[in-house]
Coordinates of C-alpha atoms in Angstrom, one line a residue:
M105 CA 0.0 0.0 0.0
F106 CA 1.4 3.4 -1.0
P107 CA 0.2 7.0 -0.4
S108 CA -1.3 8.1 -3.8
S109 CA 1.2 11.0 -3.8
N110 CA 4.0 8.4 -3.9
L111 CA 2.5 6.0 -6.4
D112 CA 4.4 7.6 -9.3
A113 CA 7.7 6.4 -7.8
I114 CA 6.6 2.7 -8.2
L115 CA 3.9 2.8 -10.9
P116 CA 4.0 6.0 -13.0
K117 CA 1.2 6.5 -15.5
S118 CA 3.3 8.8 -17.7
I119 CA 6.9 8.5 -18.8
S120 CA 7.5 12.0 -17.5
R121 CA 7.2 10.5 -14.0
R122 CA 9.4 7.5 -14.7
R123 CA 12.3 7.4 -12.2
R124 CA 14.9 5.0 -10.9
T125 CA 12.6 3.1 -8.6
Q126 CA 10.2 2.3 -11.5
A127 CA 13.2 1.4 -13.7
L128 CA 14.5 -1.0 -11.0
L129 CA 11.0 -2.5 -10.6
E130 CA 10.9 -3.1 -14.4
C131 CA 14.0 -5.3 -13.9
I132 CA 12.5 -7.7 -11.4
A133 CA 8.7 -7.6 -11.8
L134 CA 6.7 -9.8 -14.0
E135 CA 3.8 -7.4 -13.6
A136 CA 2.6 -4.7 -11.3
N137 CA -1.1 -3.8 -11.1
E138 CA -2.8 -1.1 -9.2
V139 CA -5.6 -3.1 -7.4
A140 CA -7.4 -0.1 -6.0
G141 CA -7.0 3.6 -5.8
D142 CA -8.6 7.0 -6.6
T143 CA -9.4 6.5 -10.3
S144 CA -10.8 10.0 -10.7
E145 CA -7.2 11.4 -10.6
T146 CA -6.4 12.6 -14.1
T147 CA -3.2 14.7 -13.7
H148 CA -1.1 12.0 -15.3
L149 CA -3.4 11.7 -18.2
T150 CA -3.1 15.3 -19.3
R151 CA 0.6 14.7 -20.0
R152 CA 0.0 11.8 -22.4
G153 CA -2.5 13.0 -24.9
L154 CA -6.0 11.4 -25.5
P155 CA -5.0 8.9 -28.2
V156 CA -2.3 7.3 -26.0
V157 CA -4.7 7.2 -23.0
Q158 CA -7.3 5.5 -25.1
N159 CA -4.8 3.1 -26.6
S160 CA -3.6 2.1 -23.1
A161 CA -7.2 1.6 -21.8
E162 CA -8.2 -0.5 -24.9
R163 CA -5.3 -2.8 -24.5
A164 CA -6.0 -3.3 -20.8
A165 CA -9.6 -4.2 -21.7
K166 CA -8.3 -6.7 -24.3
R167 CA -6.0 -8.4 -21.8
N168 CA -9.0 -8.7 -19.4
E169 CA -11.2 -10.4 -21.9
G170 CA -10.3 -13.9 -21.0
V171 CA -10.1 -13.2 -17.3
V172 CA -13.2 -12.6 -15.3
V173 CA -12.4 -9.9 -12.7
K174 CA -15.5 -9.3 -10.6
V175 CA -16.0 -5.6 -9.7
P176 CA -18.1 -5.0 -6.6
P177 CA -20.9 -2.5 -7.1
G178 CA -19.7 1.0 -6.6
R179 CA -16.1 0.1 -7.2
E180 CA -16.2 0.6 -11.0
P181 CA -13.4 2.9 -12.2
V182 CA -14.5 6.5 -12.8
P183 CA -15.0 7.0 -16.6
L184 CA -12.4 9.2 -18.2
E185 CA -13.6 12.8 -18.0
L186 CA -12.8 15.1 -20.9
S187 CA -12.2 18.8 -20.9
P188 CA -15.3 21.0 -21.3
K189 CA -16.3 22.4 -24.7
P190 CA -15.2 26.0 -25.4
V191 CA -17.8 28.7 -24.5
A192 CA -19.1 30.7 -27.4
V193 CA -18.5 34.4 -26.7
N194 CA -20.4 37.1 -28.6
G195 CA -21.7 34.4 -30.9
I196 CA -18.3 33.3 -32.0
E197 CA -18.0 29.5 -32.0
H198 CA -14.7 27.7 -31.4
S199 CA -13.7 24.2 -32.5
Y200 CA -13.4 21.6 -29.7
V201 CA -10.1 19.7 -29.2
P202 CA -10.9 16.7 -26.9
R203 CA -8.4 15.9 -24.2
P204 CA -8.4 14.6 -20.6
I205 CA -9.7 17.2 -18.1
H206 CA -7.1 19.2 -16.3
D207 CA -7.6 20.7 -12.8
W208 CA -7.8 24.3 -14.1
H209 CA -10.6 23.3 -16.5
R210 CA -12.9 22.9 -13.5
E211 CA -12.1 26.5 -12.6
Y212 CA -13.0 27.5 -16.2
I213 CA -16.4 25.7 -15.8
R214 CA -17.1 27.3 -12.4
V215 CA -16.2 30.8 -13.4
H216 CA -18.4 30.6 -16.5
K217 CA -21.4 29.4 -14.3
D218 CA -20.8 32.2 -11.8
L219 CA -20.6 34.7 -14.6
K220 CA -23.9 33.6 -16.2
K221 CA -25.6 33.8 -12.8
E222 CA -24.3 37.3 -12.2
E223 CA -25.3 38.5 -15.7
Q224 CA -28.9 37.2 -15.1
K225 CA -29.1 39.4 -12.0
I226 CA -27.8 42.6 -13.6
D227 CA -30.0 45.7 -13.7
T228 CA -29.2 47.7 -16.8
S229 CA -30.3 50.9 -15.1
N230 CA -27.5 50.6 -12.5
P231 CA -23.7 50.6 -12.9
I232 CA -22.0 47.2 -13.5
P233 CA -21.2 45.7 -10.1
A234 CA -17.5 45.2 -9.2
K235 CA -18.1 41.5 -8.8
L236 CA -19.3 41.1 -12.3
K237 CA -16.4 43.1 -13.7
D238 CA -14.0 40.8 -11.8
L239 CA -15.8 37.7 -13.1
R240 CA -15.7 39.0 -16.7
K241 CA -12.0 39.7 -16.4
N242 CA -11.2 36.3 -14.8
F243 CA -13.3 34.5 -17.4
A244 CA -11.6 36.4 -20.3
A245 CA -8.2 35.3 -19.0
L246 CA -9.4 31.6 -18.6
Q247 CA -11.0 31.7 -22.1
K248 CA -7.8 33.0 -23.6
R249 CA -5.8 30.2 -21.8
Y250 CA -8.3 27.6 -22.9
L251 CA -8.2 28.6 -26.6
Y252 CA -4.4 28.8 -26.5
E253 CA -4.1 25.4 -25.0
S254 CA -6.5 24.0 -27.7
S255 CA -4.4 25.5 -30.5
Q256 CA -1.2 24.1 -29.0
I257 CA -2.6 20.6 -28.6
R258 CA -4.2 20.7 -32.1
S259 CA -0.8 21.7 -33.6
A260 CA 1.0 19.1 -31.5
H261 CA -1.3 16.3 -32.9
E262 CA -0.7 17.5 -36.4
A263 CA 3.0 17.7 -36.0
D264 CA 3.0 14.2 -34.4
D265 CA 1.1 12.8 -37.3
R266 CA 4.1 13.8 -39.5
Q267 CA 6.5 12.6 -36.9
C268 CA 4.8 9.2 -36.7
D269 CA 5.2 8.8 -40.5
I270 CA 8.9 9.8 -40.1
D271 CA 9.3 7.2 -37.3
N272 CA 7.7 4.5 -39.5
I273 CA 10.0 5.2 -42.4
E274 CA 13.0 5.1 -40.0
A275 CA 11.7 1.8 -38.6
D276 CA 11.8 0.4 -42.1
L277 CA 15.4 1.6 -42.5
R278 CA 16.3 -0.2 -39.3
K279 CA 14.9 -3.3 -40.8
V280 CA 17.2 -2.7 -43.8
M281 CA 20.1 -2.4 -41.3
N282 CA 19.3 -5.7 -39.5
G283 CA 18.7 -7.5 -42.8
T284 CA 14.9 -8.0 -42.5
L285 CA 14.3 -5.8 -45.6
P286 CA 16.5 -5.4 -48.7
V287 CA 18.2 -2.2 -49.6
P288 CA 15.7 -0.2 -51.7
N289 CA 16.5 0.4 -55.3
S290 CA 17.5 3.9 -56.5
R291 CA 13.9 4.8 -57.5
E292 CA 12.5 3.8 -54.1
A293 CA 15.3 5.5 -52.3
G294 CA 14.6 8.7 -54.1
K295 CA 11.0 8.5 -53.0
I296 CA 12.0 7.8 -49.4
I297 CA 14.5 10.7 -49.3
K298 CA 12.0 13.1 -50.8
N299 CA 9.2 11.9 -48.5
L300 CA 11.3 12.3 -45.4
A301 CA 12.4 15.8 -46.4
L302 CA 8.8 16.8 -47.0
L303 CA 7.5 15.3 -43.8
K304 CA 10.2 17.0 -41.7
E305 CA 9.5 20.4 -43.5
E306 CA 5.8 20.1 -42.7
R307 CA 6.4 19.0 -39.1
D308 CA 8.9 21.9 -38.5
L309 CA 6.4 24.4 -40.1
I310 CA 3.6 23.3 -37.7
L311 CA 6.0 23.4 -34.7
S312 CA 6.9 27.0 -35.6
S313 CA 3.4 27.9 -34.5
L314 CA 3.9 26.4 -31.0
G315 CA 5.2 28.3 -28.0
K316 CA 8.8 27.8 -26.9
Q317 CA 7.7 26.3 -23.6
F318 CA 5.5 23.8 -25.3
I319 CA 8.1 22.8 -27.9
R320 CA 10.8 22.5 -25.2
H321 CA 8.9 20.5 -22.6
H322 CA 5.5 19.2 -23.8
Y323 CA 5.9 18.3 -27.4
P324 CA 8.9 15.9 -26.9
L325 CA 7.0 14.2 -24.1
F326 CA 3.9 14.0 -26.2
V327 CA 5.8 12.2 -29.0
N328 CA 7.7 9.9 -26.7
E329 CA 4.4 8.9 -24.9
R330 CA 3.1 7.7 -28.3
R331 CA 6.4 5.9 -29.0
C332 CA 6.3 4.0 -25.7
V333 CA 3.0 2.3 -26.1
S334 CA 2.7 -0.8 -28.2
G335 CA 0.8 -1.2 -31.4
S336 CA 3.0 1.3 -33.3
Q337 CA 5.5 0.3 -35.9
S338 CA 7.8 3.0 -34.4
S339 CA 7.7 1.3 -31.0
P340 CA 10.9 -0.9 -30.7
S341 CA 9.1 -3.4 -28.5
V342 CA 5.8 -5.3 -28.8
E343 CA 5.3 -4.5 -25.1
P344 CA 4.7 -1.0 -23.7
L345 CA 7.5 0.6 -21.7
L346 CA 5.5 1.4 -18.5
L347 CA 4.3 -1.3 -16.2
W348 CA 1.0 0.8 -15.9
D349 CA 0.4 0.3 -19.7
K350 CA 0.9 -3.5 -19.2
R351 CA -1.8 -3.7 -16.5
A352 CA -4.1 -6.7 -16.6
Y353 CA -7.1 -4.8 -15.3
E354 CA -8.3 -1.4 -14.3
P355 CA -8.0 -0.6 -10.5
L356 CA -11.1 -0.6 -8.3
H357 CA -12.2 2.9 -7.3
V358 CA -11.6 4.0 -3.7
E359 CA -12.7 7.5 -2.5
K360 CA -10.0 9.7 -1.1
D361 CA -11.5 9.8 2.4
E362 CA -12.0 6.0 2.8
F363 CA -8.6 5.3 4.3
S364 CA -7.8 5.8 7.9
P365 CA -6.0 8.0 8.7
K366 CA -7.4 10.1 5.9
T367 CA -4.5 9.8 3.5
P368 CA -5.4 8.8 -0.1
C369 CA -3.7 5.5 -0.8
S370 CA -3.3 3.0 -3.6
I371 CA -3.0 -0.8 -3.3
V372 CA -0.4 -2.3 -5.7
D373 CA 0.1 -6.0 -6.5
I374 CA 3.7 -6.7 -7.6
Q375 CA 4.5 -10.2 -9.1
P376 CA 8.2 -11.0 -9.1
N377 CA 9.9 -12.3 -12.3
P378 CA 12.3 -15.1 -11.4
D379 CA 13.6 -15.1 -15.0
S380 CA 14.4 -11.4 -15.1
F381 CA 17.6 -10.4 -16.9
I382 CA 19.1 -9.3 -13.5
F383 CA 18.7 -12.8 -12.0
E384 CA 19.6 -14.6 -15.2
A385 CA 22.9 -12.6 -15.4
Q386 CA 23.6 -13.4 -11.7
R387 CA 23.2 -17.1 -12.4
Q388 CA 25.5 -16.9 -15.5
Y389 CA 28.2 -14.9 -13.7
K390 CA 28.1 -17.3 -10.7
A391 CA 28.3 -20.4 -13.0
S392 CA 31.4 -18.8 -14.6
N393 CA 32.9 -18.0 -11.2
E394 CA 32.8 -14.3 -12.0
S395 CA 30.8 -12.9 -9.2
F396 CA 33.0 -9.9 -8.9
K397 CA 32.4 -9.0 -12.5
Y398 CA 28.6 -9.2 -11.8
I399 CA 29.0 -6.9 -8.9
S400 CA 31.0 -4.5 -11.0
V401 CA 28.3 -4.5 -13.8
L402 CA 25.5 -4.1 -11.2
T403 CA 27.3 -1.1 -9.7
T404 CA 27.6 0.6 -13.1
F405 CA 24.0 -0.2 -13.9
R406 CA 22.8 1.4 -10.7
A407 CA 24.9 4.5 -11.4
L408 CA 23.3 4.8 -14.9
L409 CA 19.8 4.5 -13.4
R410 CA 20.7 7.5 -11.1
M411 CA 20.5 9.7 -14.1
F412 CA 16.7 9.3 -14.3
I413 CA 16.2 11.9 -11.6
P414 CA 18.2 14.9 -12.9
Y415 CA 18.5 14.1 -16.6
P416 CA 15.4 12.3 -17.9
K417 CA 15.5 14.3 -21.1
K418 CA 19.2 13.6 -21.8
S419 CA 19.8 11.6 -25.0
I420 CA 21.4 8.2 -24.8
E421 CA 24.2 9.7 -26.9
Q422 CA 25.1 12.1 -24.1
V423 CA 25.3 9.3 -21.6
L424 CA 27.5 7.2 -23.9
R425 CA 29.9 10.1 -24.5
L426 CA 30.4 10.3 -20.8
L427 CA 31.1 6.6 -20.4
F428 CA 33.0 6.0 -23.7
A429 CA 34.7 9.3 -24.2
S430 CA 37.0 8.3 -27.1
R431 CA 34.5 6.0 -28.9
P432 CA 32.5 7.0 -32.0
M433 CA 28.7 6.8 -31.6
T434 CA 28.5 4.8 -34.8
D435 CA 30.0 1.8 -33.0
F436 CA 27.2 1.3 -30.6
P437 CA 24.3 -0.1 -32.7
S438 CA 26.5 -3.1 -33.4
A439 CA 28.3 -3.3 -30.1
I440 CA 25.1 -3.1 -28.2
P441 CA 22.5 -4.8 -30.4
S442 CA 19.5 -3.8 -28.2
L443 CA 20.5 -0.2 -28.8
A444 CA 20.1 -0.5 -32.6
E445 CA 16.3 -0.3 -32.2
Y446 CA 16.7 3.3 -30.9
A447 CA 19.3 4.4 -33.4
T448 CA 18.2 6.5 -36.4
P449 CA 19.6 5.2 -39.8
K450 CA 20.1 7.6 -42.7
I451 CA 19.6 6.9 -46.4
T452 CA 21.3 8.6 -49.4
V453 CA 22.3 8.1 -53.0
D454 CA 25.5 10.2 -52.5
A455 CA 28.6 8.0 -51.9
K456 CA 30.5 11.0 -50.5
E457 CA 27.9 11.6 -47.9
A458 CA 27.9 7.9 -46.9
A459 CA 31.7 7.8 -46.7
S460 CA 31.7 8.8 -43.0
W461 CA 28.9 6.4 -42.0
K462 CA 29.4 3.0 -40.3
H463 CA 27.8 -0.4 -41.0
V464 CA 26.6 0.8 -44.4
K465 CA 24.2 -1.4 -46.3
T466 CA 24.4 -0.8 -50.0
N467 CA 23.7 -2.2 -53.4
N468 CA 26.5 -0.8 -55.5
R469 CA 24.8 -1.3 -58.8
R470 CA 22.0 1.0 -57.7
G471 CA 24.1 3.4 -55.7
V472 CA 21.9 3.4 -52.5
F473 CA 23.4 3.6 -49.1
V474 CA 21.8 3.1 -45.7
G475 CA 23.8 3.5 -42.5
Y476 CA 24.5 5.3 -39.2
D477 CA 26.1 8.7 -38.9
M478 CA 27.5 10.3 -35.7
D479 CA 24.0 11.6 -34.7
C480 CA 22.3 8.2 -34.9
L481 CA 21.6 8.2 -31.1
A482 CA 20.8 11.9 -30.6
E483 CA 17.0 11.5 -30.5
A484 CA 16.6 8.6 -28.1
T485 CA 16.1 10.1 -24.6
L486 CA 16.5 8.3 -21.3
Q487 CA 12.7 8.6 -20.7
R488 CA 12.0 6.0 -23.3
I489 CA 14.9 3.6 -22.8
P490 CA 14.0 0.3 -21.1
S491 CA 16.0 -0.8 -18.0
K492 CA 17.4 -3.8 -19.9
L493 CA 19.2 -1.5 -22.3
F494 CA 20.9 0.2 -19.4
W495 CA 22.1 -3.2 -18.3
D496 CA 23.5 -3.9 -21.7
I497 CA 25.3 -0.6 -21.7
A498 CA 26.8 -1.5 -18.3
V499 CA 28.0 -4.9 -19.6
E500 CA 29.6 -3.2 -22.6
W501 CA 31.3 -0.6 -20.4
E502 CA 32.9 -3.4 -18.3
R503 CA 34.0 -5.3 -21.4
W504 CA 35.4 -2.1 -23.0
R505 CA 37.1 -0.9 -19.8
H506 CA 39.0 -4.2 -19.4
E507 CA 39.9 -4.2 -23.1
K508 CA 41.3 -0.7 -22.9
N509 CA 42.9 -1.4 -19.4
L510 CA 41.0 1.6 -17.9
P511 CA 40.8 2.1 -14.1
D512 CA 37.7 1.0 -12.2
T513 CA 36.2 4.5 -12.2
L514 CA 33.1 6.1 -13.6
S515 CA 32.5 9.8 -14.2
K516 CA 30.2 11.2 -11.6
S517 CA 28.5 13.4 -14.2
L518 CA 26.8 10.5 -13.6
G519 CA 27.9 14.1 -11.5
G520 CA 31.3 15.7 -12.1
A521 CA 34.6 14.3 -10.8
F522 CA 35.9 10.8 -11.0
I523 CA 35.5 8.4 -8.1
S524 CA 37.6 5.4 -7.3
D525 CA 35.0 3.5 -5.4
M526 CA 31.6 3.2 -7.1
N527 CA 29.9 2.8 -3.7
E528 CA 30.6 6.5 -3.1
A529 CA 28.0 7.2 -5.7
F530 CA 25.3 5.8 -3.5
E531 CA 26.2 7.3 -0.1
A532 CA 23.8 9.9 1.4
R533 CA 24.7 13.4 0.3
R534 CA 25.7 15.8 3.1

C-alpha cells in the first residue's frame, strides 16, 4: 500500500514521472497492477494525450477479456472525464479539441457558471457591479488560456502525425540495417528521401506555431508517450514501456477519504519475475565463477539509473559520450544490439555523404546507401529507454574498460569528478 502521492515512484502513469525506482521494478517484476485507488485522478493523463490514454485503456480491456475480474458495485473505475467544450463568446464558436480534463478546466467551468448567474441578476439601469467586472476579467483570461491550449494541442497532434510517419520510415530503415528488408533500389530510395524531407519540413512548419515552452517541454514528451505504447511500428518493443500500460485490469475505485488516517492511498500487486535479466545474469556470472564482475556490472548499472532523476531528457548519446569518451557513436548499434532499435539510420544516394557512415548497407549497382552517422543516437532520450538497455550498456562498459585497461572509475556526471569506489555514488549526500 502506497500513499497516492508516492505511487508515481513505483507505478508511474506517464513516462514524465518515470524514475529510478520504477526502472528497478521493471527489472524484477513480471507485472505490477494497481488493485485499488482513486481512479478520478487525471493529472497524469493530461501529459499523455488522448490517443495514448485511449490506446492504453483499450489494450488493458483486451487483456482482461479472457479473465473474469468481478468488480463489486460502486467500485467501478471512474470513466475518463474530458475537458469542457469551449464557450461561445459574442456568438463566436470555437472548435473543440478533446483531451483529458485538467484541474484548471474545473475553474473554467465554475467561473463561467458564476458569470452567467451574475449576468442574469444585472439591472441595466444601474452601474455594472464590481463582482461582475472581476468575473468577466477572470473568465476572459481563462478563455484565452483555454483557446491557446486548444491551438497548441491541435498543432501538436498535427506535428506528431508527421513525426509518426517519419518514425515509420525510419523503422523500415532499421529493418534494412538488420537484414529484415532489402536495400531499396534507387527509385524507391529517391521517394523515401523526398518523402522524409517533405514530412520534416511540414512538421517543422507546424512546430513553428507552438510556444517555446510547449516545444521544449510538452511536445517531446507528447511524441515519446506515443512511441512508448505498443501497437505502433515505431515502437521498438511489442510490449509497452511502462508497467502501468501492461496492467491486466483497471483498478477498483476508492474514495480519497475511505482510508484511515485520511491519506489517499493505492494498493499495488507486484508479481516478481524469477527469470528477469538481472537474476539470469547473476546465475550466469556465478556459474562462470565471475561474481566480482557481476557486482561491477551491477554497480555501473545502478549508477546509470541514477541519471533518471536529474536528466530524464538527456539523450542516450550524451550518456554514452560520458562513459565511452573516445569512442564514436556509430560503434554502438552493433556493439550493443538492443540499442540498434533506438538508433536512427540515414539513407542517401550520395557516396561522398555515406563515406563517413558506419555499418553501411548498400547495393553498389543501384548506388543506394543506408547506415549510421554520428548523430544516430541523438534523438533517443532516457525517458523512453527500457531498463534492460541500461544493463546492456553497463555490460559493454565493463568489457570495453577491461579491453582498454582503464581504471575502475566512472565519471560522476553521472555528476562531475571521477570516483575510485563506485559505492561512493550511493552514499547519502551531506
